[in-house]
Short mmCIF file of C-alpha atoms in Angstrom, two decimals:
data_model
loop_
_atom_site.label_atom_id
_atom_site.label_comp_id
_atom_site.label_asym_id
_atom_site.label_seq_id
_atom_site.Cartn_x
_atom_site.Cartn_y
_atom_site.Cartn_z
CA UNK H 1 27.94 -9.80 9.48
CA UNK H 2 24.78 -10.87 8.09
CA UNK H 3 22.62 -8.10 6.97
CA UNK H 4 20.79 -6.29 7.70
CA UNK H 5 21.69 -4.91 11.26
CA UNK H 6 18.83 -5.86 13.75
CA UNK H 7 17.20 -2.17 12.54
CA UNK H 8 17.59 -3.81 9.31
CA UNK H 9 20.15 -1.35 7.47
CA UNK H 10 22.37 -2.90 4.47
CA UNK H 11 25.17 -0.57 5.67
CA UNK H 12 23.97 3.00 5.31
CA UNK H 13 20.88 1.99 3.19
CA UNK H 14 17.59 0.44 4.50
CA UNK H 15 16.05 1.42 7.96
CA UNK H 16 12.80 2.33 8.85
CA UNK H 17 11.42 6.10 7.33
CA UNK H 18 7.57 5.50 8.38
CA UNK H 19 5.12 7.80 9.65
CA UNK H 20 4.07 7.58 13.53
CA UNK H 21 2.06 5.65 12.81
CA UNK H 22 3.31 2.43 10.99
CA UNK H 23 5.41 1.65 13.77
CA UNK H 24 3.16 -0.66 15.43
CA UNK H 25 2.52 -1.89 12.07
CA UNK H 26 6.17 -3.01 10.91
CA UNK H 27 6.41 -3.91 14.35
CA UNK H 28 4.24 -6.22 14.59
CA UNK H 29 4.67 -7.77 11.36
CA UNK H 30 9.13 -8.33 12.90
CA UNK H 31 7.86 -9.83 15.52
CA UNK H 32 5.11 -12.54 13.39
CA UNK H 33 7.75 -12.82 10.41
CA UNK H 34 10.95 -13.51 12.98
CA UNK H 35 8.53 -16.64 14.59
CA UNK H 36 7.15 -17.50 11.27
CA UNK H 37 10.34 -18.23 10.42
CA UNK H 38 11.88 -20.05 12.90
CA UNK H 39 9.16 -22.17 12.67
CA UNK H 40 9.98 -25.74 11.53
CA UNK H 41 5.09 -25.68 10.54
CA UNK H 42 5.39 -22.64 9.02
CA UNK H 43 8.32 -23.75 6.49
CA UNK H 44 6.70 -27.10 6.22
CA UNK H 45 3.44 -25.09 5.35
CA UNK H 46 5.27 -22.86 3.05
CA UNK H 47 7.45 -25.61 0.79
CA UNK H 48 3.67 -27.52 0.60
CA UNK H 49 2.31 -24.67 -1.75
CA UNK H 50 4.84 -23.78 -3.53
CA UNK H 51 5.45 -27.66 -4.36
CA UNK H 52 2.17 -28.32 -5.13
CA UNK H 53 0.21 -25.03 -5.79
CA UNK H 54 3.55 -22.93 -7.83
CA UNK H 55 5.09 -26.16 -9.48
CA UNK H 56 8.23 -26.57 -8.24
CA UNK H 57 10.87 -26.01 -8.39
CA UNK H 58 11.34 -24.12 -11.80
CA UNK H 59 14.23 -25.76 -14.19
CA UNK H 60 16.49 -24.87 -14.85
CA UNK H 61 16.96 -25.10 -19.46
CA UNK H 62 20.36 -25.17 -21.73
CA UNK H 63 19.06 -22.61 -24.90
CA UNK H 64 21.25 -24.45 -26.58
CA UNK H 65 19.59 -22.87 -29.72
CA UNK H 66 20.35 -19.43 -28.05
CA UNK H 67 24.38 -20.12 -27.27
CA UNK H 68 24.93 -21.28 -30.55
CA UNK H 69 23.20 -18.53 -32.37
CA UNK H 70 25.51 -16.23 -30.92
CA UNK H 71 28.84 -18.64 -30.38
CA UNK H 72 30.76 -18.48 -27.07
CA UNK H 73 29.66 -19.39 -23.13
CA UNK H 74 26.76 -21.34 -23.08
CA UNK H 75 23.49 -19.97 -21.68
CA UNK H 76 21.39 -21.65 -18.94
CA UNK H 77 17.68 -20.32 -18.31
CA UNK H 78 15.71 -20.19 -14.54
CA UNK H 79 12.30 -21.08 -15.56
CA UNK H 80 10.23 -18.29 -13.02
CA UNK H 81 7.97 -17.69 -15.99
CA UNK H 82 6.77 -21.82 -15.77
CA UNK H 83 5.43 -21.08 -11.78
CA UNK H 84 2.03 -20.59 -11.60
CA UNK H 85 0.48 -17.08 -12.08
CA UNK H 86 3.29 -17.23 -15.10
CA UNK H 87 6.22 -14.99 -13.47
CA UNK H 88 8.61 -15.20 -9.41
CA UNK H 89 6.40 -12.85 -7.71
CA UNK H 90 4.09 -15.85 -6.44
CA UNK H 91 6.21 -17.11 -4.62
CA UNK H 92 7.02 -14.39 -2.62
CA UNK H 93 3.24 -14.20 -2.75
CA UNK H 94 2.53 -17.25 -0.76
CA UNK H 95 5.50 -16.91 1.85
CA UNK H 96 3.86 -13.49 3.29
CA UNK H 97 -0.43 -14.69 2.06
CA UNK H 98 0.86 -17.59 4.94
CA UNK H 99 2.16 -15.11 6.94
CA UNK H 100 -1.21 -13.11 7.02
CA UNK H 101 -3.38 -15.67 7.58
CA UNK H 102 -0.90 -16.23 11.15
CA UNK H 103 -1.72 -13.15 12.27
CA UNK H 104 -5.26 -13.75 11.65
CA UNK H 105 -5.51 -10.49 9.00
CA UNK H 106 -8.85 -10.48 7.02
CA UNK H 107 -7.68 -7.97 3.98
CA UNK H 108 -4.94 -8.37 1.84
CA UNK H 109 -4.19 -5.32 -0.41
CA UNK H 110 -0.81 -4.75 -2.67
CA UNK H 111 1.07 -2.58 -5.39
CA UNK H 112 1.49 -3.43 -8.78
CA UNK H 113 3.14 -2.31 -11.80
CA UNK H 114 3.48 -4.94 -14.45
CA UNK H 115 0.26 -6.82 -13.00
CA UNK H 116 2.68 -9.91 -12.16
CA UNK H 117 2.64 -9.13 -8.55
CA UNK H 118 -0.80 -8.47 -8.20
CA UNK H 119 -2.03 -11.78 -10.48
CA UNK H 120 0.05 -13.27 -7.67
CA UNK H 121 -1.73 -11.94 -4.38
CA UNK H 122 -6.00 -11.78 -6.30
CA UNK H 123 -4.60 -15.91 -6.92
CA UNK H 124 -3.55 -15.90 -3.26
CA UNK H 125 -6.07 -13.89 -1.98
CA UNK H 126 -9.10 -16.14 -3.83
CA UNK H 127 -7.54 -19.53 -2.95
CA UNK H 128 -7.45 -18.77 0.47
CA UNK H 129 -10.79 -16.84 0.90
CA UNK H 130 -9.42 -13.00 2.14
CA UNK H 131 -11.00 -9.72 0.41
CA UNK H 132 -8.51 -7.83 -1.82
CA UNK H 133 -7.35 -4.60 -2.54
CA UNK H 134 -5.08 -4.06 -5.98
CA UNK H 135 -3.25 -0.71 -6.46
CA UNK H 136 -2.07 0.57 -10.26
CA UNK H 137 -1.12 3.22 -11.49
CA UNK H 138 -3.70 3.64 -14.41
CA UNK H 139 -0.81 4.45 -17.31
CA UNK H 140 0.09 0.68 -15.94
CA UNK H 141 -3.59 0.01 -16.16
CA UNK H 142 -3.61 1.17 -19.70
CA UNK H 143 0.20 -1.60 -21.10
CA UNK H 144 -1.31 -4.52 -19.07
CA UNK H 145 -5.29 -4.95 -20.01
CA UNK H 146 -4.78 -8.46 -19.98
CA UNK H 147 -3.68 -8.49 -15.71
CA UNK H 148 -5.92 -6.11 -15.47
CA UNK H 149 -8.44 -8.31 -16.20
CA UNK H 150 -6.71 -11.80 -14.54
CA UNK H 151 -7.08 -9.73 -11.22
CA UNK H 152 -11.48 -9.13 -11.94
CA UNK H 153 -11.76 -12.65 -12.61
CA UNK H 154 -10.13 -14.04 -9.57
CA UNK H 155 -12.15 -11.59 -6.47
CA UNK H 156 -9.30 -8.66 -7.24
CA UNK H 157 -10.37 -4.89 -6.59
CA UNK H 158 -8.45 -3.26 -8.68
CA UNK H 159 -8.41 0.50 -7.93
CA UNK H 160 -6.89 2.87 -10.87
CA UNK H 161 -4.29 5.54 -9.33
CA UNK H 162 -4.52 8.51 -11.16
CA UNK H 163 -1.97 10.85 -9.62
CA UNK H 164 1.89 11.81 -10.73
CA UNK H 165 3.20 9.83 -13.33
CA UNK H 166 0.63 6.62 -12.79
CA UNK H 167 2.67 3.94 -12.23
CA UNK H 168 4.25 2.21 -9.93
CA UNK H 169 5.97 4.34 -7.56
CA UNK H 170 2.21 6.22 -7.05
CA UNK H 171 0.40 2.90 -6.94
CA UNK H 172 3.05 2.11 -3.83
CA UNK H 173 2.36 5.70 -2.44
CA UNK H 174 -1.82 5.27 -2.08
CA UNK H 175 -1.57 1.34 -0.58
CA UNK H 176 0.43 2.62 1.70
CA UNK H 177 -2.01 5.28 2.41
CA UNK H 178 -3.90 2.24 2.87
CA UNK H 179 -2.42 0.58 5.23
CA UNK H 180 -1.84 3.46 7.42
CA UNK H 181 -5.88 4.00 7.55
CA UNK H 182 -7.34 -0.32 7.55
CA UNK H 183 -4.03 -1.08 10.01
CA UNK H 184 -6.09 -3.16 12.40
CA UNK H 185 -7.58 -5.88 9.97
CA UNK H 186 -5.74 -5.27 6.28
CA UNK H 187 -2.44 -6.66 5.80
CA UNK H 188 -0.67 -5.00 3.30
CA UNK H 189 1.49 -7.85 0.46
CA UNK H 190 4.52 -6.00 -0.71
CA UNK H 191 5.64 -7.47 -3.92
CA UNK H 192 9.50 -5.83 -3.90
CA UNK H 193 12.70 -5.94 -1.38
CA UNK H 194 11.88 -2.47 -1.18
CA UNK H 195 10.04 -0.11 1.27
CA UNK H 196 10.82 -0.30 5.28
CA UNK H 197 11.77 -3.43 6.89
CA UNK H 198 11.81 -6.17 7.40
CA UNK H 199 9.93 -6.16 3.58
CA UNK H 200 13.95 -5.95 2.16
CA UNK H 201 15.18 -9.25 4.11
CA UNK H 202 11.10 -10.92 4.25
CA UNK H 203 10.66 -10.73 0.48
CA UNK H 204 14.38 -10.95 -0.46
CA UNK H 205 14.18 -14.43 2.07
CA UNK H 206 10.82 -16.28 0.38
CA UNK H 207 12.61 -14.88 -3.27
CA UNK H 208 15.85 -17.12 -2.56
CA UNK H 209 14.58 -20.07 -3.54
CA UNK H 210 15.71 -18.66 -6.98
CA UNK H 211 19.04 -19.25 -6.22
CA UNK H 212 18.95 -22.10 -4.37
CA UNK H 213 17.17 -24.20 -6.78
CA UNK H 214 19.82 -22.72 -9.50
CA UNK H 215 22.37 -24.22 -7.21
CA UNK H 216 21.81 -27.21 -7.27
CA UNK H 217 20.53 -27.65 -10.87
CA UNK H 218 24.13 -26.37 -12.15
CA UNK H 219 25.81 -28.34 -10.34
CA UNK H 220 23.86 -30.91 -11.30
CA UNK H 221 24.76 -30.23 -15.53
CA UNK H 222 27.87 -28.47 -15.60
CA UNK H 223 29.22 -29.98 -11.66
CA UNK H 224 30.53 -26.46 -11.11
CA UNK H 225 29.09 -23.01 -9.93
CA UNK H 226 28.51 -20.62 -12.83
CA UNK H 227 30.22 -17.51 -13.65
CA UNK H 228 28.06 -15.39 -13.79
CA UNK H 229 24.53 -14.48 -12.46
CA UNK H 230 21.95 -12.10 -14.97
CA UNK H 231 18.80 -10.04 -13.90
CA UNK H 232 17.12 -7.20 -14.42
CA UNK H 233 16.46 -4.94 -11.55
CA UNK H 234 13.29 -3.10 -11.33
CA UNK H 235 13.25 -2.55 -7.78
CA UNK H 236 14.90 -5.62 -7.62
CA UNK H 237 13.19 -9.34 -6.35
CA UNK H 238 13.66 -11.69 -8.63
CA UNK H 239 17.66 -10.59 -8.82
CA UNK H 240 17.60 -10.84 -5.03
CA UNK H 241 16.29 -13.93 -5.10
CA UNK H 242 18.79 -15.32 -7.30
CA UNK H 243 21.74 -13.37 -6.45
CA UNK H 244 21.71 -14.21 -2.13
CA UNK H 245 22.22 -17.83 -2.29
CA UNK H 246 25.26 -16.87 -4.12
CA UNK H 247 26.99 -13.65 -2.25
CA UNK H 248 29.77 -15.74 -0.49
CA UNK H 249 30.84 -17.48 -3.82
CA UNK H 250 32.87 -16.61 -6.88
CA UNK H 251 30.66 -15.85 -8.96
CA UNK H 252 29.91 -12.75 -10.81
CA UNK H 253 26.98 -10.99 -10.41
CA UNK H 254 25.53 -8.88 -12.89
CA UNK H 255 21.96 -6.28 -12.18
CA UNK H 256 20.70 -5.42 -15.44
CA UNK H 257 18.36 -2.44 -15.52
CA UNK H 258 16.22 0.04 -17.59
CA UNK H 259 17.87 2.30 -19.82
CA UNK H 260 14.69 3.13 -21.75
CA UNK H 261 14.84 5.54 -24.61
CA UNK H 262 19.32 6.33 -23.03
CA UNK H 263 20.38 7.54 -20.11
CA UNK H 264 21.15 10.70 -21.82
CA UNK H 265 17.24 11.34 -22.55
CA UNK H 266 16.79 11.13 -18.94
CA UNK H 267 13.50 8.38 -20.10
CA UNK H 268 15.16 5.35 -18.21
CA UNK H 269 14.51 3.89 -14.89
CA UNK H 270 18.54 3.55 -14.30
CA UNK H 271 18.27 4.41 -10.38
CA UNK H 272 21.63 2.65 -9.19
CA UNK H 273 23.34 3.72 -13.16
CA UNK H 274 22.25 7.21 -13.11
CA UNK H 275 20.73 7.93 -9.42
CA UNK H 276 22.04 9.25 -5.58
CA UNK H 277 21.02 7.64 -2.11
CA UNK H 278 17.78 9.38 -0.90
CA UNK H 279 14.52 8.18 1.27
CA UNK H 280 11.41 6.59 -0.98
CA UNK H 281 8.93 4.76 0.32
CA UNK H 282 10.06 4.08 4.36
CA UNK H 283 13.58 3.41 3.68
CA UNK H 284 17.37 5.19 2.53
CA UNK H 285 17.87 3.60 -1.15
CA UNK H 286 19.29 4.84 -4.90
CA UNK H 287 16.40 7.33 -6.49
CA UNK H 288 16.13 9.08 -9.19
CA UNK H 289 16.09 12.71 -8.15
CA UNK H 290 16.77 16.13 -9.39
CA UNK H 291 19.29 18.72 -7.82
CA UNK H 292 16.43 19.54 -5.19
CA UNK H 293 15.52 16.25 -4.21
CA UNK H 294 12.54 15.74 -5.72
CA UNK H 295 11.87 12.31 -6.62
CA UNK H 296 12.29 11.97 -11.23
CA UNK H 297 9.38 9.90 -12.29
CA UNK H 298 10.90 6.88 -14.57
CA UNK H 299 10.46 5.54 -17.69
CA UNK H 300 10.78 1.58 -19.62
CA UNK H 301 8.85 0.20 -21.81
CA UNK H 302 8.48 -2.65 -19.69
CA UNK H 303 6.39 -1.80 -16.57
CA UNK H 304 7.84 -3.81 -13.73
CA UNK H 305 10.67 -1.99 -14.57
CA UNK H 306 9.31 1.71 -14.71
CA UNK H 307 9.88 2.90 -10.32
CA UNK H 308 12.56 5.49 -9.90
CA UNK H 309 13.87 3.61 -6.93
CA UNK H 310 14.94 0.43 -5.72
CA UNK H 311 15.67 -2.18 -2.74
CA UNK H 312 18.25 -0.61 0.08
CA UNK H 313 19.87 -4.43 -0.93
CA UNK H 314 21.01 -3.76 -3.66
CA UNK H 315 21.97 -0.09 -3.18
CA UNK H 316 24.63 -2.11 -0.91
CA UNK H 317 25.79 -4.39 -3.36
CA UNK H 318 25.99 -1.28 -5.85
CA UNK H 319 28.42 0.56 -3.31
CA UNK H 320 30.36 -2.36 -2.22
CA UNK H 321 31.65 -4.21 -5.06
CA UNK H 322 30.26 -7.48 -5.10
CA UNK H 323 27.42 -6.84 -8.01
CA UNK H 324 27.25 -5.03 -10.81
CA UNK H 325 24.44 -3.01 -12.19
CA UNK H 326 24.38 -2.30 -16.11
CA UNK H 327 21.82 -1.40 -18.09
CA UNK H 328 19.77 -1.91 -21.65
CA UNK H 329 17.10 0.55 -23.69
CA UNK H 330 14.20 -0.16 -24.68
CA UNK H 331 15.84 -1.44 -28.69
CA UNK H 332 17.91 -3.88 -27.41
CA UNK H 333 15.44 -5.67 -25.12
CA UNK H 334 12.89 -5.65 -27.54
CA UNK H 335 15.32 -7.60 -29.75
CA UNK H 336 16.59 -9.56 -26.82
CA UNK H 337 12.10 -10.59 -26.66
CA UNK H 338 12.37 -11.36 -30.12
CA UNK H 339 15.17 -13.59 -30.01
CA UNK H 340 14.75 -16.02 -27.55
CA UNK H 341 11.39 -15.98 -29.21
CA UNK H 342 12.08 -17.38 -32.54
CA UNK H 343 15.77 -19.48 -31.54
CA UNK H 344 13.95 -21.16 -28.21
CA UNK H 345 9.67 -21.01 -28.66
CA UNK H 346 10.05 -18.53 -25.46
CA UNK H 347 8.30 -15.46 -25.18
CA UNK H 348 10.12 -13.36 -22.16
CA UNK H 349 8.37 -10.77 -19.87
CA UNK H 350 9.92 -7.34 -21.57
CA UNK H 351 11.49 -6.94 -17.56
CA UNK H 352 13.65 -10.61 -18.07
CA UNK H 353 13.88 -9.73 -21.88
CA UNK H 354 16.42 -7.09 -19.98
CA UNK H 355 18.46 -9.85 -18.99
CA UNK H 356 18.56 -12.00 -21.92
CA UNK H 357 19.99 -9.26 -23.76
CA UNK H 358 22.29 -8.62 -21.54
CA UNK H 359 23.00 -12.40 -21.97
CA UNK H 360 23.20 -11.83 -25.73
CA UNK H 361 25.79 -8.66 -25.40
CA UNK H 362 28.37 -10.37 -23.69
CA UNK H 363 27.94 -14.74 -24.35
CA UNK H 364 29.79 -13.74 -28.01
CA UNK H 365 32.96 -12.07 -25.95
CA UNK H 366 33.60 -15.38 -23.40
CA UNK H 367 35.12 -18.71 -24.09
CA UNK H 368 33.01 -21.29 -24.08
CA UNK H 369 33.45 -23.23 -21.02
CA UNK H 370 32.29 -19.58 -19.20
CA UNK H 371 28.02 -20.63 -18.26
CA UNK H 372 25.99 -17.57 -17.80
CA UNK H 373 22.66 -18.25 -16.09
CA UNK H 374 19.85 -15.57 -17.05
CA UNK H 375 17.14 -15.48 -14.48
CA UNK H 376 14.01 -15.91 -16.50
CA UNK H 377 11.53 -14.12 -14.27
CA UNK H 378 8.05 -14.23 -16.18
CA UNK H 379 6.01 -14.35 -18.90
CA UNK H 380 5.69 -11.98 -21.92
CA UNK H 381 1.97 -13.28 -22.71
CA UNK H 382 1.42 -9.40 -21.05
CA UNK H 383 3.04 -7.77 -23.26
CA UNK H 384 2.53 -9.31 -26.86
CA UNK H 385 0.30 -6.34 -27.53
CA UNK H 386 2.42 -3.60 -26.22
CA UNK H 387 4.86 -5.31 -28.23
CA UNK H 388 2.88 -5.71 -31.10
CA UNK H 389 2.10 -2.10 -31.01
CA UNK H 390 5.14 -0.44 -31.01
CA UNK H 391 6.76 -2.82 -33.29
CA UNK H 392 4.16 -1.53 -36.12
CA UNK H 393 4.80 1.66 -35.42
CA UNK H 394 9.10 1.18 -35.23
CA UNK H 395 9.03 0.24 -38.63
CA UNK H 396 10.74 -2.41 -40.98
CA UNK H 397 14.21 -2.33 -39.14
CA UNK H 398 12.87 -4.06 -36.51
CA UNK H 399 11.95 -7.48 -38.78
CA UNK H 400 15.67 -7.63 -38.98
CA UNK H 401 15.91 -9.48 -36.28
CA UNK H 402 13.24 -11.92 -37.05
CA UNK H 403 14.51 -12.53 -40.15
CA UNK H 404 17.74 -13.23 -38.84
CA UNK H 405 17.33 -16.30 -36.60
CA UNK H 406 13.81 -17.55 -37.95
CA UNK H 407 13.47 -20.41 -40.65
CA UNK H 408 15.72 -21.00 -43.00
CA UNK H 409 17.46 -17.39 -42.33
CA UNK H 410 18.41 -18.94 -39.16
CA UNK H 411 22.47 -18.87 -39.17
CA UNK H 412 24.67 -20.78 -36.49
CA UNK H 413 27.92 -18.99 -35.50
CA UNK H 414 29.73 -22.14 -34.22
#
């Protein structure tokens, strides 16, 4: 059976848990998407912009120095950081902005955590001359100053959200309120595989270009499919984009959640690893909640992973056993951030560094013929000030990672 079903359910997960006032808008969106999806001219237009504006296909790069340093399995990086605007977010944004134009909407709104989805939305809106507003938590605005400036430079209005934890969850609340009020002329360009149907399936399908390219590229490079696919999971769009084309293949799928300061501290964003099913932002999925069902605040050093929910298809993959979900702490992600920078000259986004950290754990335990593909979902320019501040506070202990793998200190383990 192909998931979701016609009501947007992945098993028990997904669906539409929204106010009555939003149902007409969701029905209009569902119909418009299904018509566009079956229209060859829409796909042709999307492919044109993905190739000539976004810069696809992105490379699948063999990380030879990182592989030699770690020993064991080969590590390939899917370079979504090389997309225009610097992250995978532009794939989905380009698809939805074309859909918004097709629906005759003159205004788009979005929510953003790390700012990459906001930048991608502001970019696409500028290119097509649409009014744009981006909701962003006040805490994330402080952490992602560069991306805030980029959005404003592109002509978007960045709306600070000061409610709750002042992060992505609260920004999403405010974006939904805006949509309810202005649904006649406004398109809500949701950035991840969450929210009510049809957003999870629509975003997944727009992002699945990642996995389709990986399948072709790894077959060309290795003559076979990889053994493992690894991607970070906040809401989960880059992971679903990588996983989806491989669901029927004998490939192990590993999603990496943010363990923050540790699962036992309560300061984390490990929804699938430490949460339970509940309703958030219009869909039934795993989420962080207390014994009374109140949503708990999530925490991660990576603003894009700092979300207490997750896309419903990930919940389905977890329960069915098709994918495995694990965790990486802030400290492990920071080590991986430095290690990849020093061994390969690639500064990853802190979100992506969580996936790299998981590969760092796995590779030395595997045989050399095994192949791991890590989705490098975004570039780390936006995170450099935050990382520098953190490492200054942490002191010399963090510098050990740099000395181990840089210059004369670099020693192959092979």
